Coordinates of C-alpha atoms in Angstrom, one line a residue:
M1 CA 0.0 0.1 0.2
A2 CA 1.0 3.5 -0.6
N3 CA 2.3 5.6 2.4
N4 CA 0.4 8.7 3.3
I5 CA 1.2 12.1 3.6
T6 CA -0.4 15.0 5.5
L7 CA 0.0 18.2 4.7
T8 CA -1.8 21.5 5.7
I9 CA -3.1 23.8 3.0
D10 CA -4.5 27.0 4.1
G11 CA -5.4 25.7 7.2
T12 CA -7.2 22.3 6.3
K13 CA -5.2 19.4 6.9
V14 CA -5.3 16.6 4.0
T15 CA -4.0 13.3 3.7
V16 CA -2.8 12.0 0.3
D17 CA -0.7 9.2 -0.9
Q18 CA 3.3 9.6 -1.4
G19 CA 3.9 10.9 -4.7
Q20 CA 0.8 13.1 -5.0
S21 CA 1.4 16.6 -6.0
I22 CA 0.5 20.0 -3.6
L23 CA -2.2 20.3 -6.3
D24 CA -3.6 17.0 -6.1
A25 CA -3.8 17.5 -2.2
A26 CA -5.7 20.9 -2.7
K27 CA -7.8 19.3 -5.0
K28 CA -8.9 16.7 -2.5
V29 CA -10.2 19.6 -0.1
D30 CA -11.9 21.7 -3.0
I31 CA -9.4 24.3 -2.8
R32 CA -8.7 25.6 -6.4
I33 CA -5.4 26.4 -7.4
P34 CA -5.4 27.9 -11.3
T35 CA -3.2 26.1 -13.8
L36 CA -2.6 26.5 -17.5
C37 CA 0.1 24.1 -18.7
H38 CA -1.3 21.5 -16.6
H39 CA -4.1 18.9 -17.5
E40 CA -5.2 15.8 -16.0
D41 CA -4.5 13.7 -19.1
L42 CA -1.0 14.5 -19.4
C43 CA 2.6 14.2 -17.7
V44 CA 3.3 17.1 -15.2
A45 CA 5.3 20.1 -16.9
G46 CA 5.4 23.0 -14.1
N47 CA 6.6 25.6 -17.2
C48 CA 3.8 28.4 -16.7
R49 CA 4.2 28.7 -13.3
V50 CA 0.3 30.1 -12.6
C51 CA 0.0 27.6 -9.8
V52 CA 2.8 28.7 -7.7
V53 CA 1.8 28.8 -3.9
E54 CA 3.6 29.7 -0.7
M55 CA 5.2 26.9 1.7
E56 CA 6.2 28.0 5.2
G57 CA 10.1 28.1 5.7
R58 CA 10.6 28.7 1.9
N59 CA 11.3 32.2 0.2
N60 CA 10.5 31.5 -3.2
L61 CA 7.4 30.3 -4.2
I62 CA 6.9 26.7 -6.0
P63 CA 4.6 25.3 -8.4
S64 CA 1.8 23.0 -7.0
C65 CA 1.7 21.0 -9.9
A66 CA 5.3 19.8 -10.0
T67 CA 5.7 19.6 -6.2
P68 CA 5.6 16.5 -4.4
A69 CA 3.6 16.8 -1.2
E70 CA 5.8 16.4 2.2
E71 CA 5.0 15.5 5.3
G72 CA 4.2 18.2 7.7
M73 CA 3.8 20.7 5.1
E74 CA 2.4 24.1 5.3
I75 CA 1.0 25.7 2.3
I76 CA -0.9 29.0 1.6
T77 CA -2.5 29.2 -1.8
S78 CA -3.7 32.7 -1.9
S79 CA -1.3 35.0 -0.2
P80 CA -0.6 38.5 -1.1
K81 CA 2.8 37.6 -2.4
V82 CA 1.0 34.7 -4.3
R83 CA -1.8 36.7 -5.9
R84 CA 0.6 39.2 -6.9
A85 CA 3.0 36.3 -8.4
R86 CA 0.4 34.9 -10.5
K87 CA -1.2 38.4 -11.7
D88 CA 2.4 38.9 -13.0
I89 CA 2.8 35.7 -14.6
M90 CA -0.6 36.5 -16.1
A91 CA 0.2 40.2 -17.6
L92 CA 3.5 38.7 -19.0
L93 CA 1.6 36.0 -20.6
V94 CA -1.0 38.7 -22.0
S95 CA 2.1 40.9 -23.1
E96 CA 2.9 38.5 -25.6
H97 CA -0.5 37.4 -26.6
N98 CA -2.9 38.4 -29.6
T99 CA -5.8 39.4 -27.4
Q100 CA -8.4 40.0 -30.0
C101 CA -10.7 38.1 -27.7
T102 CA -14.1 39.7 -28.9
T103 CA -13.4 37.7 -32.4
C104 CA -11.7 34.7 -30.9
Y105 CA -13.4 31.7 -31.5
R106 CA -12.6 30.4 -28.2
S107 CA -13.7 33.7 -26.7
T108 CA -15.8 32.8 -23.3
N109 CA -14.3 29.2 -23.1
C110 CA -10.6 30.3 -23.0
E111 CA -8.5 29.4 -19.9
L112 CA -6.2 32.5 -20.4
Q113 CA -9.0 35.2 -20.8
D114 CA -10.9 33.4 -17.6
L115 CA -7.6 33.8 -16.0
A116 CA -6.8 37.1 -16.9
A117 CA -10.3 38.5 -16.0
E118 CA -10.0 36.7 -12.5
Y119 CA -6.7 38.4 -11.9
N120 CA -7.6 41.9 -13.3
V121 CA -4.7 42.0 -15.8
D122 CA -4.4 45.3 -17.3
N123 CA -3.2 44.8 -20.8
N124 CA -1.0 47.8 -20.5
M125 CA 0.9 46.3 -17.6
Y126 CA 3.5 45.2 -19.6
L127 CA 4.9 46.3 -23.0
S128 CA 3.3 44.2 -25.7
V129 CA 6.0 41.9 -27.4
L130 CA 3.4 40.4 -29.6
K131 CA 5.4 39.6 -33.3
P132 CA 4.1 41.5 -36.1
N133 CA 3.0 40.1 -39.2
G134 CA 1.8 36.4 -37.8
T135 CA 0.3 34.4 -40.0
I136 CA -2.4 31.6 -39.1
D137 CA -2.0 28.1 -40.8
K138 CA -4.7 27.1 -42.4
S139 CA -3.3 24.8 -44.9
S140 CA -5.1 21.7 -43.1
W141 CA -8.5 20.6 -43.8
S142 CA -9.0 19.8 -40.0
V143 CA -6.7 22.1 -37.6
E144 CA -5.8 25.8 -37.9
K145 CA -2.9 26.9 -36.0
D146 CA -2.4 30.8 -35.0
D147 CA 0.4 31.3 -33.2
S148 CA -0.1 34.5 -32.1
K149 CA -2.2 33.4 -29.5
C150 CA 0.1 30.5 -28.1
I151 CA 1.2 30.8 -24.7
R152 CA 3.9 27.8 -25.1
C153 CA 2.4 26.0 -22.2
Q154 CA 3.3 22.9 -24.4
R155 CA 0.0 21.0 -23.7
C156 CA 0.0 20.2 -27.4
V157 CA 3.2 18.9 -27.5
R158 CA 2.5 16.4 -24.7
T159 CA -0.9 15.4 -26.0
C160 CA 0.7 14.6 -29.6
A161 CA 3.7 12.7 -27.8
E162 CA 2.0 10.6 -25.0
I163 CA -1.7 10.5 -26.0
Q164 CA -1.1 9.8 -29.7
H165 CA 2.8 9.0 -30.0
V166 CA 2.7 10.7 -33.3
N167 CA 5.1 13.9 -32.3
A168 CA 3.5 16.3 -35.3
L169 CA 4.3 19.3 -32.7
A170 CA 7.3 20.2 -31.0
V171 CA 9.2 23.2 -29.5
T172 CA 11.6 24.9 -31.4
E173 CA 14.0 28.0 -30.9
R174 CA 15.2 29.1 -27.4
G175 CA 14.5 32.2 -25.5
R176 CA 12.0 35.0 -26.7
D177 CA 11.9 33.3 -30.3
M178 CA 10.6 29.4 -28.5
K179 CA 7.7 28.5 -30.2
V180 CA 5.6 25.7 -31.0
S181 CA 6.1 24.4 -34.5
T182 CA 6.4 21.5 -37.0
F183 CA 9.0 19.7 -38.6
M184 CA 10.9 21.8 -40.5
H185 CA 8.5 24.6 -40.0
L186 CA 6.5 22.9 -42.4
P187 CA 2.3 24.0 -43.0
M188 CA 0.1 21.5 -41.0
N189 CA -0.7 19.6 -44.4
E190 CA 2.7 18.7 -45.1
I191 CA 3.6 16.8 -41.9
V192 CA 3.0 13.9 -40.1
C193 CA -0.2 14.8 -38.6
T194 CA -3.3 12.3 -38.1
N195 CA -5.6 15.5 -37.9
C196 CA -7.2 13.8 -34.9
G197 CA -7.7 17.5 -33.0
Q198 CA -6.4 16.0 -29.3
C199 CA -4.3 19.1 -29.7
I200 CA -7.1 21.3 -29.9
T201 CA -9.1 19.9 -26.8
H202 CA -6.0 20.0 -24.6
C203 CA -5.1 23.8 -25.9
P204 CA -6.1 26.4 -23.4
T205 CA -6.5 29.1 -25.7
G206 CA -7.6 29.4 -29.1
A207 CA -4.1 28.8 -30.6
L208 CA -5.4 25.2 -32.0
T209 CA -9.1 25.2 -33.1
E210 CA -10.9 23.4 -36.0
R211 CA -11.1 24.7 -39.4
R212 CA -14.6 26.1 -39.5
Y213 CA -17.1 25.7 -42.5
Y214 CA -20.2 26.9 -41.4
D215 CA -20.3 30.0 -42.9
E216 CA -20.4 27.9 -45.9
I217 CA -23.5 25.8 -44.8
W218 CA -25.3 28.9 -44.1
E219 CA -24.3 30.1 -47.6
A220 CA -25.6 26.5 -48.9
I221 CA -28.9 26.3 -46.6
D222 CA -29.8 30.0 -47.5
D223 CA -29.7 29.0 -51.1
P224 CA -32.9 27.6 -52.7
E225 CA -31.7 25.7 -55.2
K226 CA -29.5 23.3 -53.1
H227 CA -31.1 20.8 -50.7
V228 CA -29.0 20.4 -47.7
V229 CA -28.7 17.5 -45.9
I230 CA -26.8 16.7 -42.5
N231 CA -26.1 13.0 -40.5
T232 CA -25.1 13.6 -36.8
A233 CA -22.9 10.9 -35.4
P234 CA -23.8 8.9 -32.0
S235 CA -21.5 10.9 -29.8
V236 CA -22.7 14.3 -30.8
R237 CA -26.2 14.0 -28.8
V238 CA -24.5 12.9 -25.8
A239 CA -22.0 16.0 -25.8
L240 CA -24.1 18.7 -27.7
G241 CA -26.0 19.9 -25.0
E242 CA -22.3 20.9 -23.3
T243 CA -22.2 24.0 -25.4
L244 CA -25.6 24.9 -24.9
G245 CA -26.3 25.0 -21.2
F246 CA -26.9 21.3 -20.4
K247 CA -25.0 19.5 -17.7
V248 CA -22.1 17.0 -19.1
G249 CA -23.5 13.6 -20.1
E250 CA -27.0 14.7 -20.9
R251 CA -28.5 13.2 -24.0
V252 CA -30.4 15.7 -26.5
T253 CA -31.1 13.8 -29.3
G254 CA -34.7 15.0 -29.9
K255 CA -33.6 18.6 -29.3
M256 CA -30.8 18.6 -31.6
V257 CA -33.1 17.0 -34.3
T258 CA -35.6 19.9 -33.6
A259 CA -32.8 22.8 -33.6
L260 CA -31.4 21.4 -37.1
K261 CA -34.5 21.3 -38.9
K262 CA -35.4 25.1 -37.3
I263 CA -32.0 26.1 -38.4
G264 CA -33.0 25.2 -42.3
F265 CA -31.6 21.7 -42.9
D266 CA -33.7 20.0 -45.4
S267 CA -33.4 16.9 -44.1
V268 CA -31.8 15.6 -40.4
L269 CA -30.8 12.4 -41.0
D270 CA -28.6 9.9 -38.5
T271 CA -25.1 8.6 -39.0
D272 CA -26.2 5.5 -36.7
F273 CA -28.4 4.1 -39.7
T274 CA -25.2 3.7 -41.8
A275 CA -23.2 2.7 -38.2
D276 CA -25.6 -0.3 -38.6
L277 CA -24.9 -0.7 -42.4
T278 CA -20.9 -0.6 -41.5
I279 CA -21.8 -3.6 -39.1
I280 CA -23.6 -5.7 -41.8
E281 CA -20.6 -5.0 -44.4
E282 CA -17.7 -5.0 -41.9
A283 CA -19.3 -8.5 -40.1
N284 CA -19.3 -10.6 -43.5
E285 CA -16.1 -9.1 -44.7
L286 CA -14.5 -10.8 -41.7
L287 CA -16.6 -13.9 -41.9
V288 CA -15.2 -14.1 -45.6
R289 CA -11.9 -13.5 -44.5
L290 CA -12.0 -16.2 -41.5
K291 CA -13.8 -19.1 -44.1
K292 CA -10.7 -18.3 -46.4
A293 CA -8.1 -18.7 -43.6
F294 CA -10.0 -21.8 -42.3
V295 CA -11.3 -23.2 -45.2
T296 CA -9.7 -22.8 -48.6
K297 CA -6.4 -21.7 -46.6
E298 CA -6.1 -19.0 -48.3
E299 CA -3.5 -16.0 -47.3
V300 CA -5.5 -13.3 -45.9
A301 CA -4.8 -10.6 -43.5
L302 CA -5.8 -11.3 -40.0
P303 CA -6.4 -9.7 -37.6
M304 CA -9.1 -7.5 -39.6
I305 CA -9.0 -4.0 -37.9
T306 CA -11.8 -1.6 -38.0
S307 CA -11.7 1.8 -40.2
C308 CA -14.4 3.8 -38.9
S309 CA -11.8 6.5 -37.2
P310 CA -10.1 8.6 -39.9
G311 CA -7.3 9.7 -37.5
W312 CA -6.2 6.2 -36.9
V313 CA -6.6 5.5 -40.6
K314 CA -4.0 7.8 -41.6
F315 CA -1.8 6.8 -38.6
I316 CA -1.7 3.4 -40.1
E317 CA -0.8 5.0 -43.7
H318 CA 1.9 6.9 -42.2
M319 CA 3.2 4.6 -39.4
Y320 CA 2.5 1.1 -40.7
P321 CA 2.1 1.6 -44.4
D322 CA 2.9 -2.5 -45.1
H323 CA 0.3 -3.7 -42.9
L324 CA -2.5 -1.6 -44.5
A325 CA -4.5 -5.0 -45.9
H326 CA -5.5 -5.6 -42.0
L327 CA -7.6 -2.6 -42.5
S328 CA -11.3 -3.6 -42.9
T329 CA -12.3 -2.0 -46.8
C330 CA -15.5 -0.5 -45.0
K331 CA -15.5 3.0 -45.4
S332 CA -16.4 4.8 -42.3
P333 CA -20.5 5.5 -41.3
Q334 CA -20.0 9.2 -42.1
Q335 CA -18.5 8.2 -46.1
M336 CA -21.0 5.8 -46.5
F337 CA -23.8 8.1 -45.5
G338 CA -22.0 10.7 -48.1
A339 CA -22.0 8.1 -50.8
L340 CA -25.8 7.1 -50.2
T341 CA -27.2 10.5 -50.0
K342 CA -26.2 11.5 -53.4
T343 CA -27.0 7.9 -54.7
Y344 CA -29.9 6.0 -52.9
Y345 CA -31.2 9.1 -51.2
A346 CA -31.2 11.4 -54.1
E347 CA -33.5 8.4 -56.0
K348 CA -36.1 8.3 -53.2
I349 CA -36.9 12.2 -52.8
G350 CA -36.5 12.8 -56.5
V351 CA -33.5 15.6 -56.2
D352 CA -30.8 15.9 -58.9
P353 CA -27.8 14.7 -56.5
S354 CA -25.7 17.8 -58.0
K355 CA -28.0 20.2 -55.9
I356 CA -27.4 18.1 -52.6
V357 CA -25.3 19.3 -50.1
S358 CA -24.5 16.6 -47.9
V359 CA -23.0 17.7 -44.3
A360 CA -21.9 15.6 -41.3
G361 CA -22.1 16.4 -37.7
M362 CA -18.9 14.8 -36.0
P363 CA -17.4 14.7 -32.5
C364 CA -13.8 14.4 -34.7
A365 CA -11.7 17.1 -36.6
A366 CA -10.5 14.2 -38.8
K367 CA -13.5 13.9 -40.9
K368 CA -13.2 17.1 -42.2
F369 CA -9.9 15.5 -43.7
E370 CA -11.7 12.5 -44.6
A371 CA -14.2 14.3 -46.6
N372 CA -12.0 15.7 -48.6
R373 CA -9.7 12.4 -49.2
P374 CA -9.7 12.0 -53.1
E375 CA -11.2 8.3 -52.6
M376 CA -14.5 9.5 -51.3
R377 CA -16.2 10.4 -54.6
D378 CA -17.7 7.1 -55.6
S379 CA -21.2 8.5 -56.0
G380 CA -20.0 10.7 -59.0
F381 CA -19.3 13.7 -56.6
Q382 CA -17.7 14.7 -53.5
D383 CA -19.6 12.1 -51.1
V384 CA -19.4 14.7 -47.9
D385 CA -19.1 18.5 -48.8
A386 CA -18.6 19.4 -45.3
G387 CA -17.8 17.9 -42.1
L388 CA -18.8 19.9 -38.8
T389 CA -17.6 19.6 -35.1
T390 CA -20.0 19.6 -32.3
R391 CA -18.7 22.8 -31.3
E392 CA -19.6 24.1 -34.4
L393 CA -23.0 23.3 -34.3
G394 CA -23.0 24.1 -31.2
H395 CA -22.4 27.9 -32.4
M396 CA -24.5 27.4 -35.4
I397 CA -27.7 26.8 -32.9
K398 CA -26.2 30.0 -30.6
Q399 CA -26.1 32.0 -34.2
S400 CA -29.7 30.9 -35.0
G401 CA -31.2 32.6 -32.0
L402 CA -33.0 28.9 -30.7
D403 CA -33.4 28.4 -27.0
F404 CA -32.4 25.2 -27.5
L405 CA -33.5 24.3 -23.5
D406 CA -37.0 25.0 -24.2
L407 CA -37.2 23.0 -27.7
E408 CA -39.4 20.3 -28.2
D409 CA -38.3 16.7 -29.2
S410 CA -38.5 15.6 -33.1
D411 CA -37.2 12.2 -34.8
F412 CA -34.8 11.9 -37.3
D413 CA -36.4 12.0 -41.0
S414 CA -36.8 9.2 -43.1
H415 CA -34.7 7.2 -45.6
M416 CA -31.5 6.8 -43.5
G417 CA -33.1 7.9 -40.3
E418 CA -33.6 4.6 -38.4
S419 CA -31.1 3.1 -36.2
T420 CA -30.3 0.8 -33.5
G421 CA -28.8 0.8 -30.1
A422 CA -26.0 -1.2 -31.4
A423 CA -25.6 1.8 -33.9
V424 CA -25.4 4.2 -31.2
I425 CA -22.7 2.8 -29.0
F426 CA -19.9 3.4 -32.1
G427 CA -19.6 6.5 -30.1
A428 CA -17.8 5.0 -27.2
T429 CA -14.7 2.7 -27.5
G430 CA -15.4 -0.9 -27.8
G431 CA -18.7 -0.1 -29.6
V432 CA -18.0 -0.9 -32.8
M433 CA -16.4 -4.3 -31.8
E434 CA -19.5 -4.8 -29.5
A435 CA -21.9 -3.8 -32.2
A436 CA -20.3 -6.2 -34.8
L437 CA -20.1 -9.1 -32.2
R438 CA -24.0 -9.0 -31.6
T439 CA -24.7 -9.5 -35.4
A440 CA -22.0 -11.8 -36.3
Y441 CA -22.8 -14.4 -33.3
V442 CA -26.1 -14.5 -34.7
V443 CA -25.1 -15.1 -38.2
I444 CA -22.8 -17.7 -36.8
T445 CA -24.6 -19.4 -34.4
G446 CA -28.4 -18.4 -35.1
R447 CA -28.6 -17.5 -31.5
N448 CA -27.6 -14.0 -29.4
V449 CA -24.5 -13.2 -28.0
P450 CA -24.0 -15.1 -24.6
F451 CA -24.2 -11.9 -22.5
E452 CA -27.2 -10.5 -20.3
N453 CA -29.4 -8.1 -22.5
L454 CA -27.1 -8.2 -25.3
N455 CA -24.3 -6.2 -23.2
I456 CA -20.6 -7.4 -23.8
T457 CA -19.2 -5.8 -20.6
P458 CA -15.9 -7.3 -21.2
I459 CA -14.9 -4.7 -23.9
R460 CA -16.6 -1.8 -22.4
G461 CA -14.6 0.5 -20.3
M462 CA -11.4 3.4 -20.4
E463 CA -8.9 0.5 -20.0
S464 CA -5.8 1.3 -22.2
I465 CA -6.0 -2.0 -24.4
K466 CA -9.2 -4.3 -23.9
E467 CA -9.8 -8.1 -24.6
A468 CA -12.3 -10.6 -25.0
T469 CA -12.7 -14.3 -26.0
I470 CA -15.7 -15.7 -27.4
K471 CA -16.0 -19.6 -28.5
F472 CA -18.1 -20.9 -31.3
E473 CA -20.4 -23.4 -30.2
N474 CA -23.2 -25.0 -32.3
C475 CA -22.4 -22.9 -35.4
V476 CA -25.2 -23.0 -38.0
S477 CA -24.2 -25.5 -40.9
E478 CA -22.7 -22.4 -43.3
Y479 CA -20.2 -21.5 -40.4
S480 CA -19.4 -25.3 -39.3
F481 CA -15.7 -24.4 -39.6
L482 CA -15.4 -22.4 -36.5
E483 CA -17.2 -24.9 -34.1
G484 CA -15.2 -25.0 -31.1
V485 CA -13.0 -21.9 -32.4
E486 CA -11.7 -19.3 -29.5
A487 CA -11.7 -16.3 -31.3
K488 CA -9.7 -13.5 -29.5
F489 CA -10.8 -9.9 -29.9
A490 CA -8.9 -6.4 -29.0
I491 CA -9.9 -3.0 -28.3
A492 CA -7.7 0.3 -28.3
H493 CA -8.3 3.7 -28.0
G494 CA -6.0 6.6 -28.3
L495 CA -3.1 6.0 -31.0
T496 CA -0.2 5.1 -28.3
N497 CA -2.5 2.3 -27.5
A498 CA -3.0 1.7 -31.4
R499 CA 1.1 1.6 -31.7
T500 CA 1.3 -1.3 -29.2
I501 CA -1.3 -3.6 -31.3
M502 CA 0.6 -2.8 -34.4
D503 CA 3.6 -3.4 -33.1
Q504 CA 2.1 -7.0 -32.2
I505 CA 1.1 -7.4 -35.8
A506 CA 4.3 -6.4 -37.2
R507 CA 6.2 -9.3 -35.1
G508 CA 3.6 -11.6 -36.4
E509 CA 2.6 -12.2 -32.6
S510 CA -1.3 -11.2 -32.6
P511 CA -3.2 -13.3 -31.3
Y512 CA -6.8 -11.7 -32.5
V513 CA -9.1 -12.1 -35.0
F514 CA -10.6 -8.8 -35.0
I515 CA -9.7 -5.6 -33.6
E516 CA -11.1 -2.0 -33.1
I517 CA -9.1 0.9 -32.7
M518 CA -10.2 4.4 -32.1
A519 CA -7.9 7.5 -32.6
C520 CA -9.2 9.4 -29.3
P521 CA -9.1 8.4 -25.9
G522 CA -12.5 7.0 -25.0
G523 CA -13.6 6.9 -28.8
C524 CA -15.9 9.3 -30.4
I525 CA -17.2 10.6 -26.9
G526 CA -13.6 12.1 -26.4
G527 CA -13.1 13.2 -30.1
G528 CA -11.4 16.4 -31.1
G529 CA -14.5 17.9 -32.1
Q530 CA -16.4 17.7 -28.9
P531 CA -16.8 20.3 -26.4
I532 CA -13.9 21.9 -24.2
P533 CA -13.1 20.8 -21.8
T534 CA -12.8 17.2 -22.1
N535 CA -11.3 15.2 -19.4
N536 CA -11.6 11.5 -18.3
E537 CA -14.8 12.5 -15.8
I538 CA -16.5 14.0 -18.8
R539 CA -15.9 11.1 -21.3
L540 CA -17.1 8.9 -18.8
Q541 CA -20.1 10.8 -18.3
R542 CA -20.9 10.8 -22.1
I543 CA -20.1 6.8 -22.2
K544 CA -22.7 6.2 -19.8
A545 CA -24.9 8.4 -21.5
I546 CA -24.3 6.4 -24.9
Y547 CA -25.1 3.0 -23.1
D548 CA -28.3 4.6 -21.6
E549 CA -29.5 5.5 -25.3
D550 CA -28.3 2.0 -26.3
M551 CA -31.1 0.6 -23.8
G552 CA -33.6 2.4 -24.8
K553 CA -33.7 1.5 -28.3
P554 CA -36.6 -0.7 -29.2
I555 CA -33.8 -2.8 -31.7
R556 CA -30.7 -3.4 -30.4
M557 CA -28.8 -5.2 -33.5
S558 CA -27.9 -3.8 -36.7
H559 CA -28.9 -6.4 -38.7
E560 CA -32.7 -6.1 -37.5
N561 CA -33.2 -2.6 -38.6
P562 CA -36.2 -2.4 -40.9
E563 CA -34.3 0.6 -43.1
I564 CA -31.3 -1.6 -43.6
K565 CA -33.0 -4.7 -44.7
K566 CA -35.1 -2.1 -47.1
I567 CA -32.1 -0.9 -48.6
Y568 CA -30.5 -4.1 -49.2
Q569 CA -33.9 -5.1 -50.8
E570 CA -34.6 -1.8 -52.9
F571 CA -31.0 -0.8 -53.7
L572 CA -27.6 -2.5 -52.5
K573 CA -29.1 -6.1 -53.1
E574 CA -26.6 -7.7 -50.7
P575 CA -23.7 -7.6 -48.4
L576 CA -20.3 -7.1 -50.2
G577 CA -22.4 -6.9 -53.5
E578 CA -21.1 -5.2 -56.7
K579 CA -23.0 -2.0 -55.6
S580 CA -21.9 -2.3 -52.0
H581 CA -18.2 -2.7 -53.0
H582 CA -18.6 0.4 -55.3
L583 CA -20.4 3.0 -52.9
L584 CA -19.2 1.2 -49.3
H585 CA -16.0 0.2 -49.4
T586 CA -12.5 1.7 -50.4
K587 CA -8.6 1.2 -50.3
Y588 CA -6.2 3.4 -48.6
R589 CA -2.3 4.2 -49.6
K590 CA 1.1 4.4 -48.0
R591 CA 2.1 8.3 -46.9
K592 CA 5.6 8.9 -46.1
R593 CA 6.4 8.8 -42.1
Y594 CA 8.6 11.8 -42.5

């Protein structure tokens, strides 16, 4: 057991485990110490010094985030000396910051702005040293970088290194020229960046934001010649409310649909529909690979890995290009939706597909990049015209003047608006795997998965890498080759964990048949386009909301969705068929690692 340490903070005794910091101890007794470089997802940095406190017996102030608690410490968190120091630090940061706060995208949701107001910082306290002629890097489809708003806290650098193991950003230069930059100072679209957006959700200011496209969407909505369709991802409905006055984890599905209809979208549809479709295609693809491996003894890439996360897909393209065959050929639900919007949906409503503007409301920054991939034009047009983050949707609803809290609930429109609980759980890490297993087990055995209420609990939760083993018994005749097979499955979230999985595959040591990988911590509920702040506690509340919505659905397995059955009967004909291959499947390509 860990040794206990007892110290006193502002006259209150607190006991913590040995190794915990003064900041940890203060949180335990609800004493707030301001921070900027600190984030609970990341390692300790201690470089902003906003969290300084006074310690009895020491002349100099100490950083509470980087100082371990020690027995008998006497700490004061808000003495005149501490307050003066913090105000000085804030004033220095403001002196080299672009303080055009009224026009900043992060205004009212900026940690620097909040602390500057809290400490009543006058921006004339120190001479401004903001470098002139600063440029904003808008080269990436997904990430916008504005150095004039960077406070050099290095949270983005640590995020990219620790959580994602990509290292697209680094500290360069020294002294007054120190900055967060890229390899060789290249623009964002020319570096090894997965577009995941985790740097954005961890940035305390507006130095890193998503590329924003809602002005173009407003123009399309206002154009009477355009038919504007939006599909919204499962994790948007459990996070959008955070931007509009609801508590964390509140489901706002019906209000979201109402708001989007009132904004002026011609049709509001559900990405969950194509999540169900993804399961049908992906489960069949896995079964085909297993049959080749077990029956015809063909060489086939196993384990098969999901390809729903565009950040993960770009990661494997850069880092493990020799193993791209392991990826499922299925497009993501967003891209399946786009392809069907301008083919099947256009036919059903009798609209010229050239007049359709297909918009995706997503929890993800990488979805913007994915929408602009040259591979994603199988409908004969760009399948998805624009991707909007959850944050952008929140801004659009605010701009429309709607009182979101008082909106009535509405249902998604038809023709691609029906979905199941299996599709909803795509939003949480392990959800794609669970949805696939619910259907695959029925196909293989004719029975439901042997878990209470279809809940495959071993693959849920926030563990770095999760595993499950399912034994197939009493299989239907078509899949008798799987009789008695104990199949192993794995789930990883965050690209550091993806690297662990891929290194295992590269060594030829993977014991799994199917693997789910999501680029972001917690899966899509923790995506780079979700409301800020996002931390582990918030992720867990969003995950709970996802599973609650699943349990409330009348249908909870993808293959039972009546609209899925209908689209195969009327349009696609069969899973993995000619039309499915053309519209719903794709190939990815090798990219440079450096």
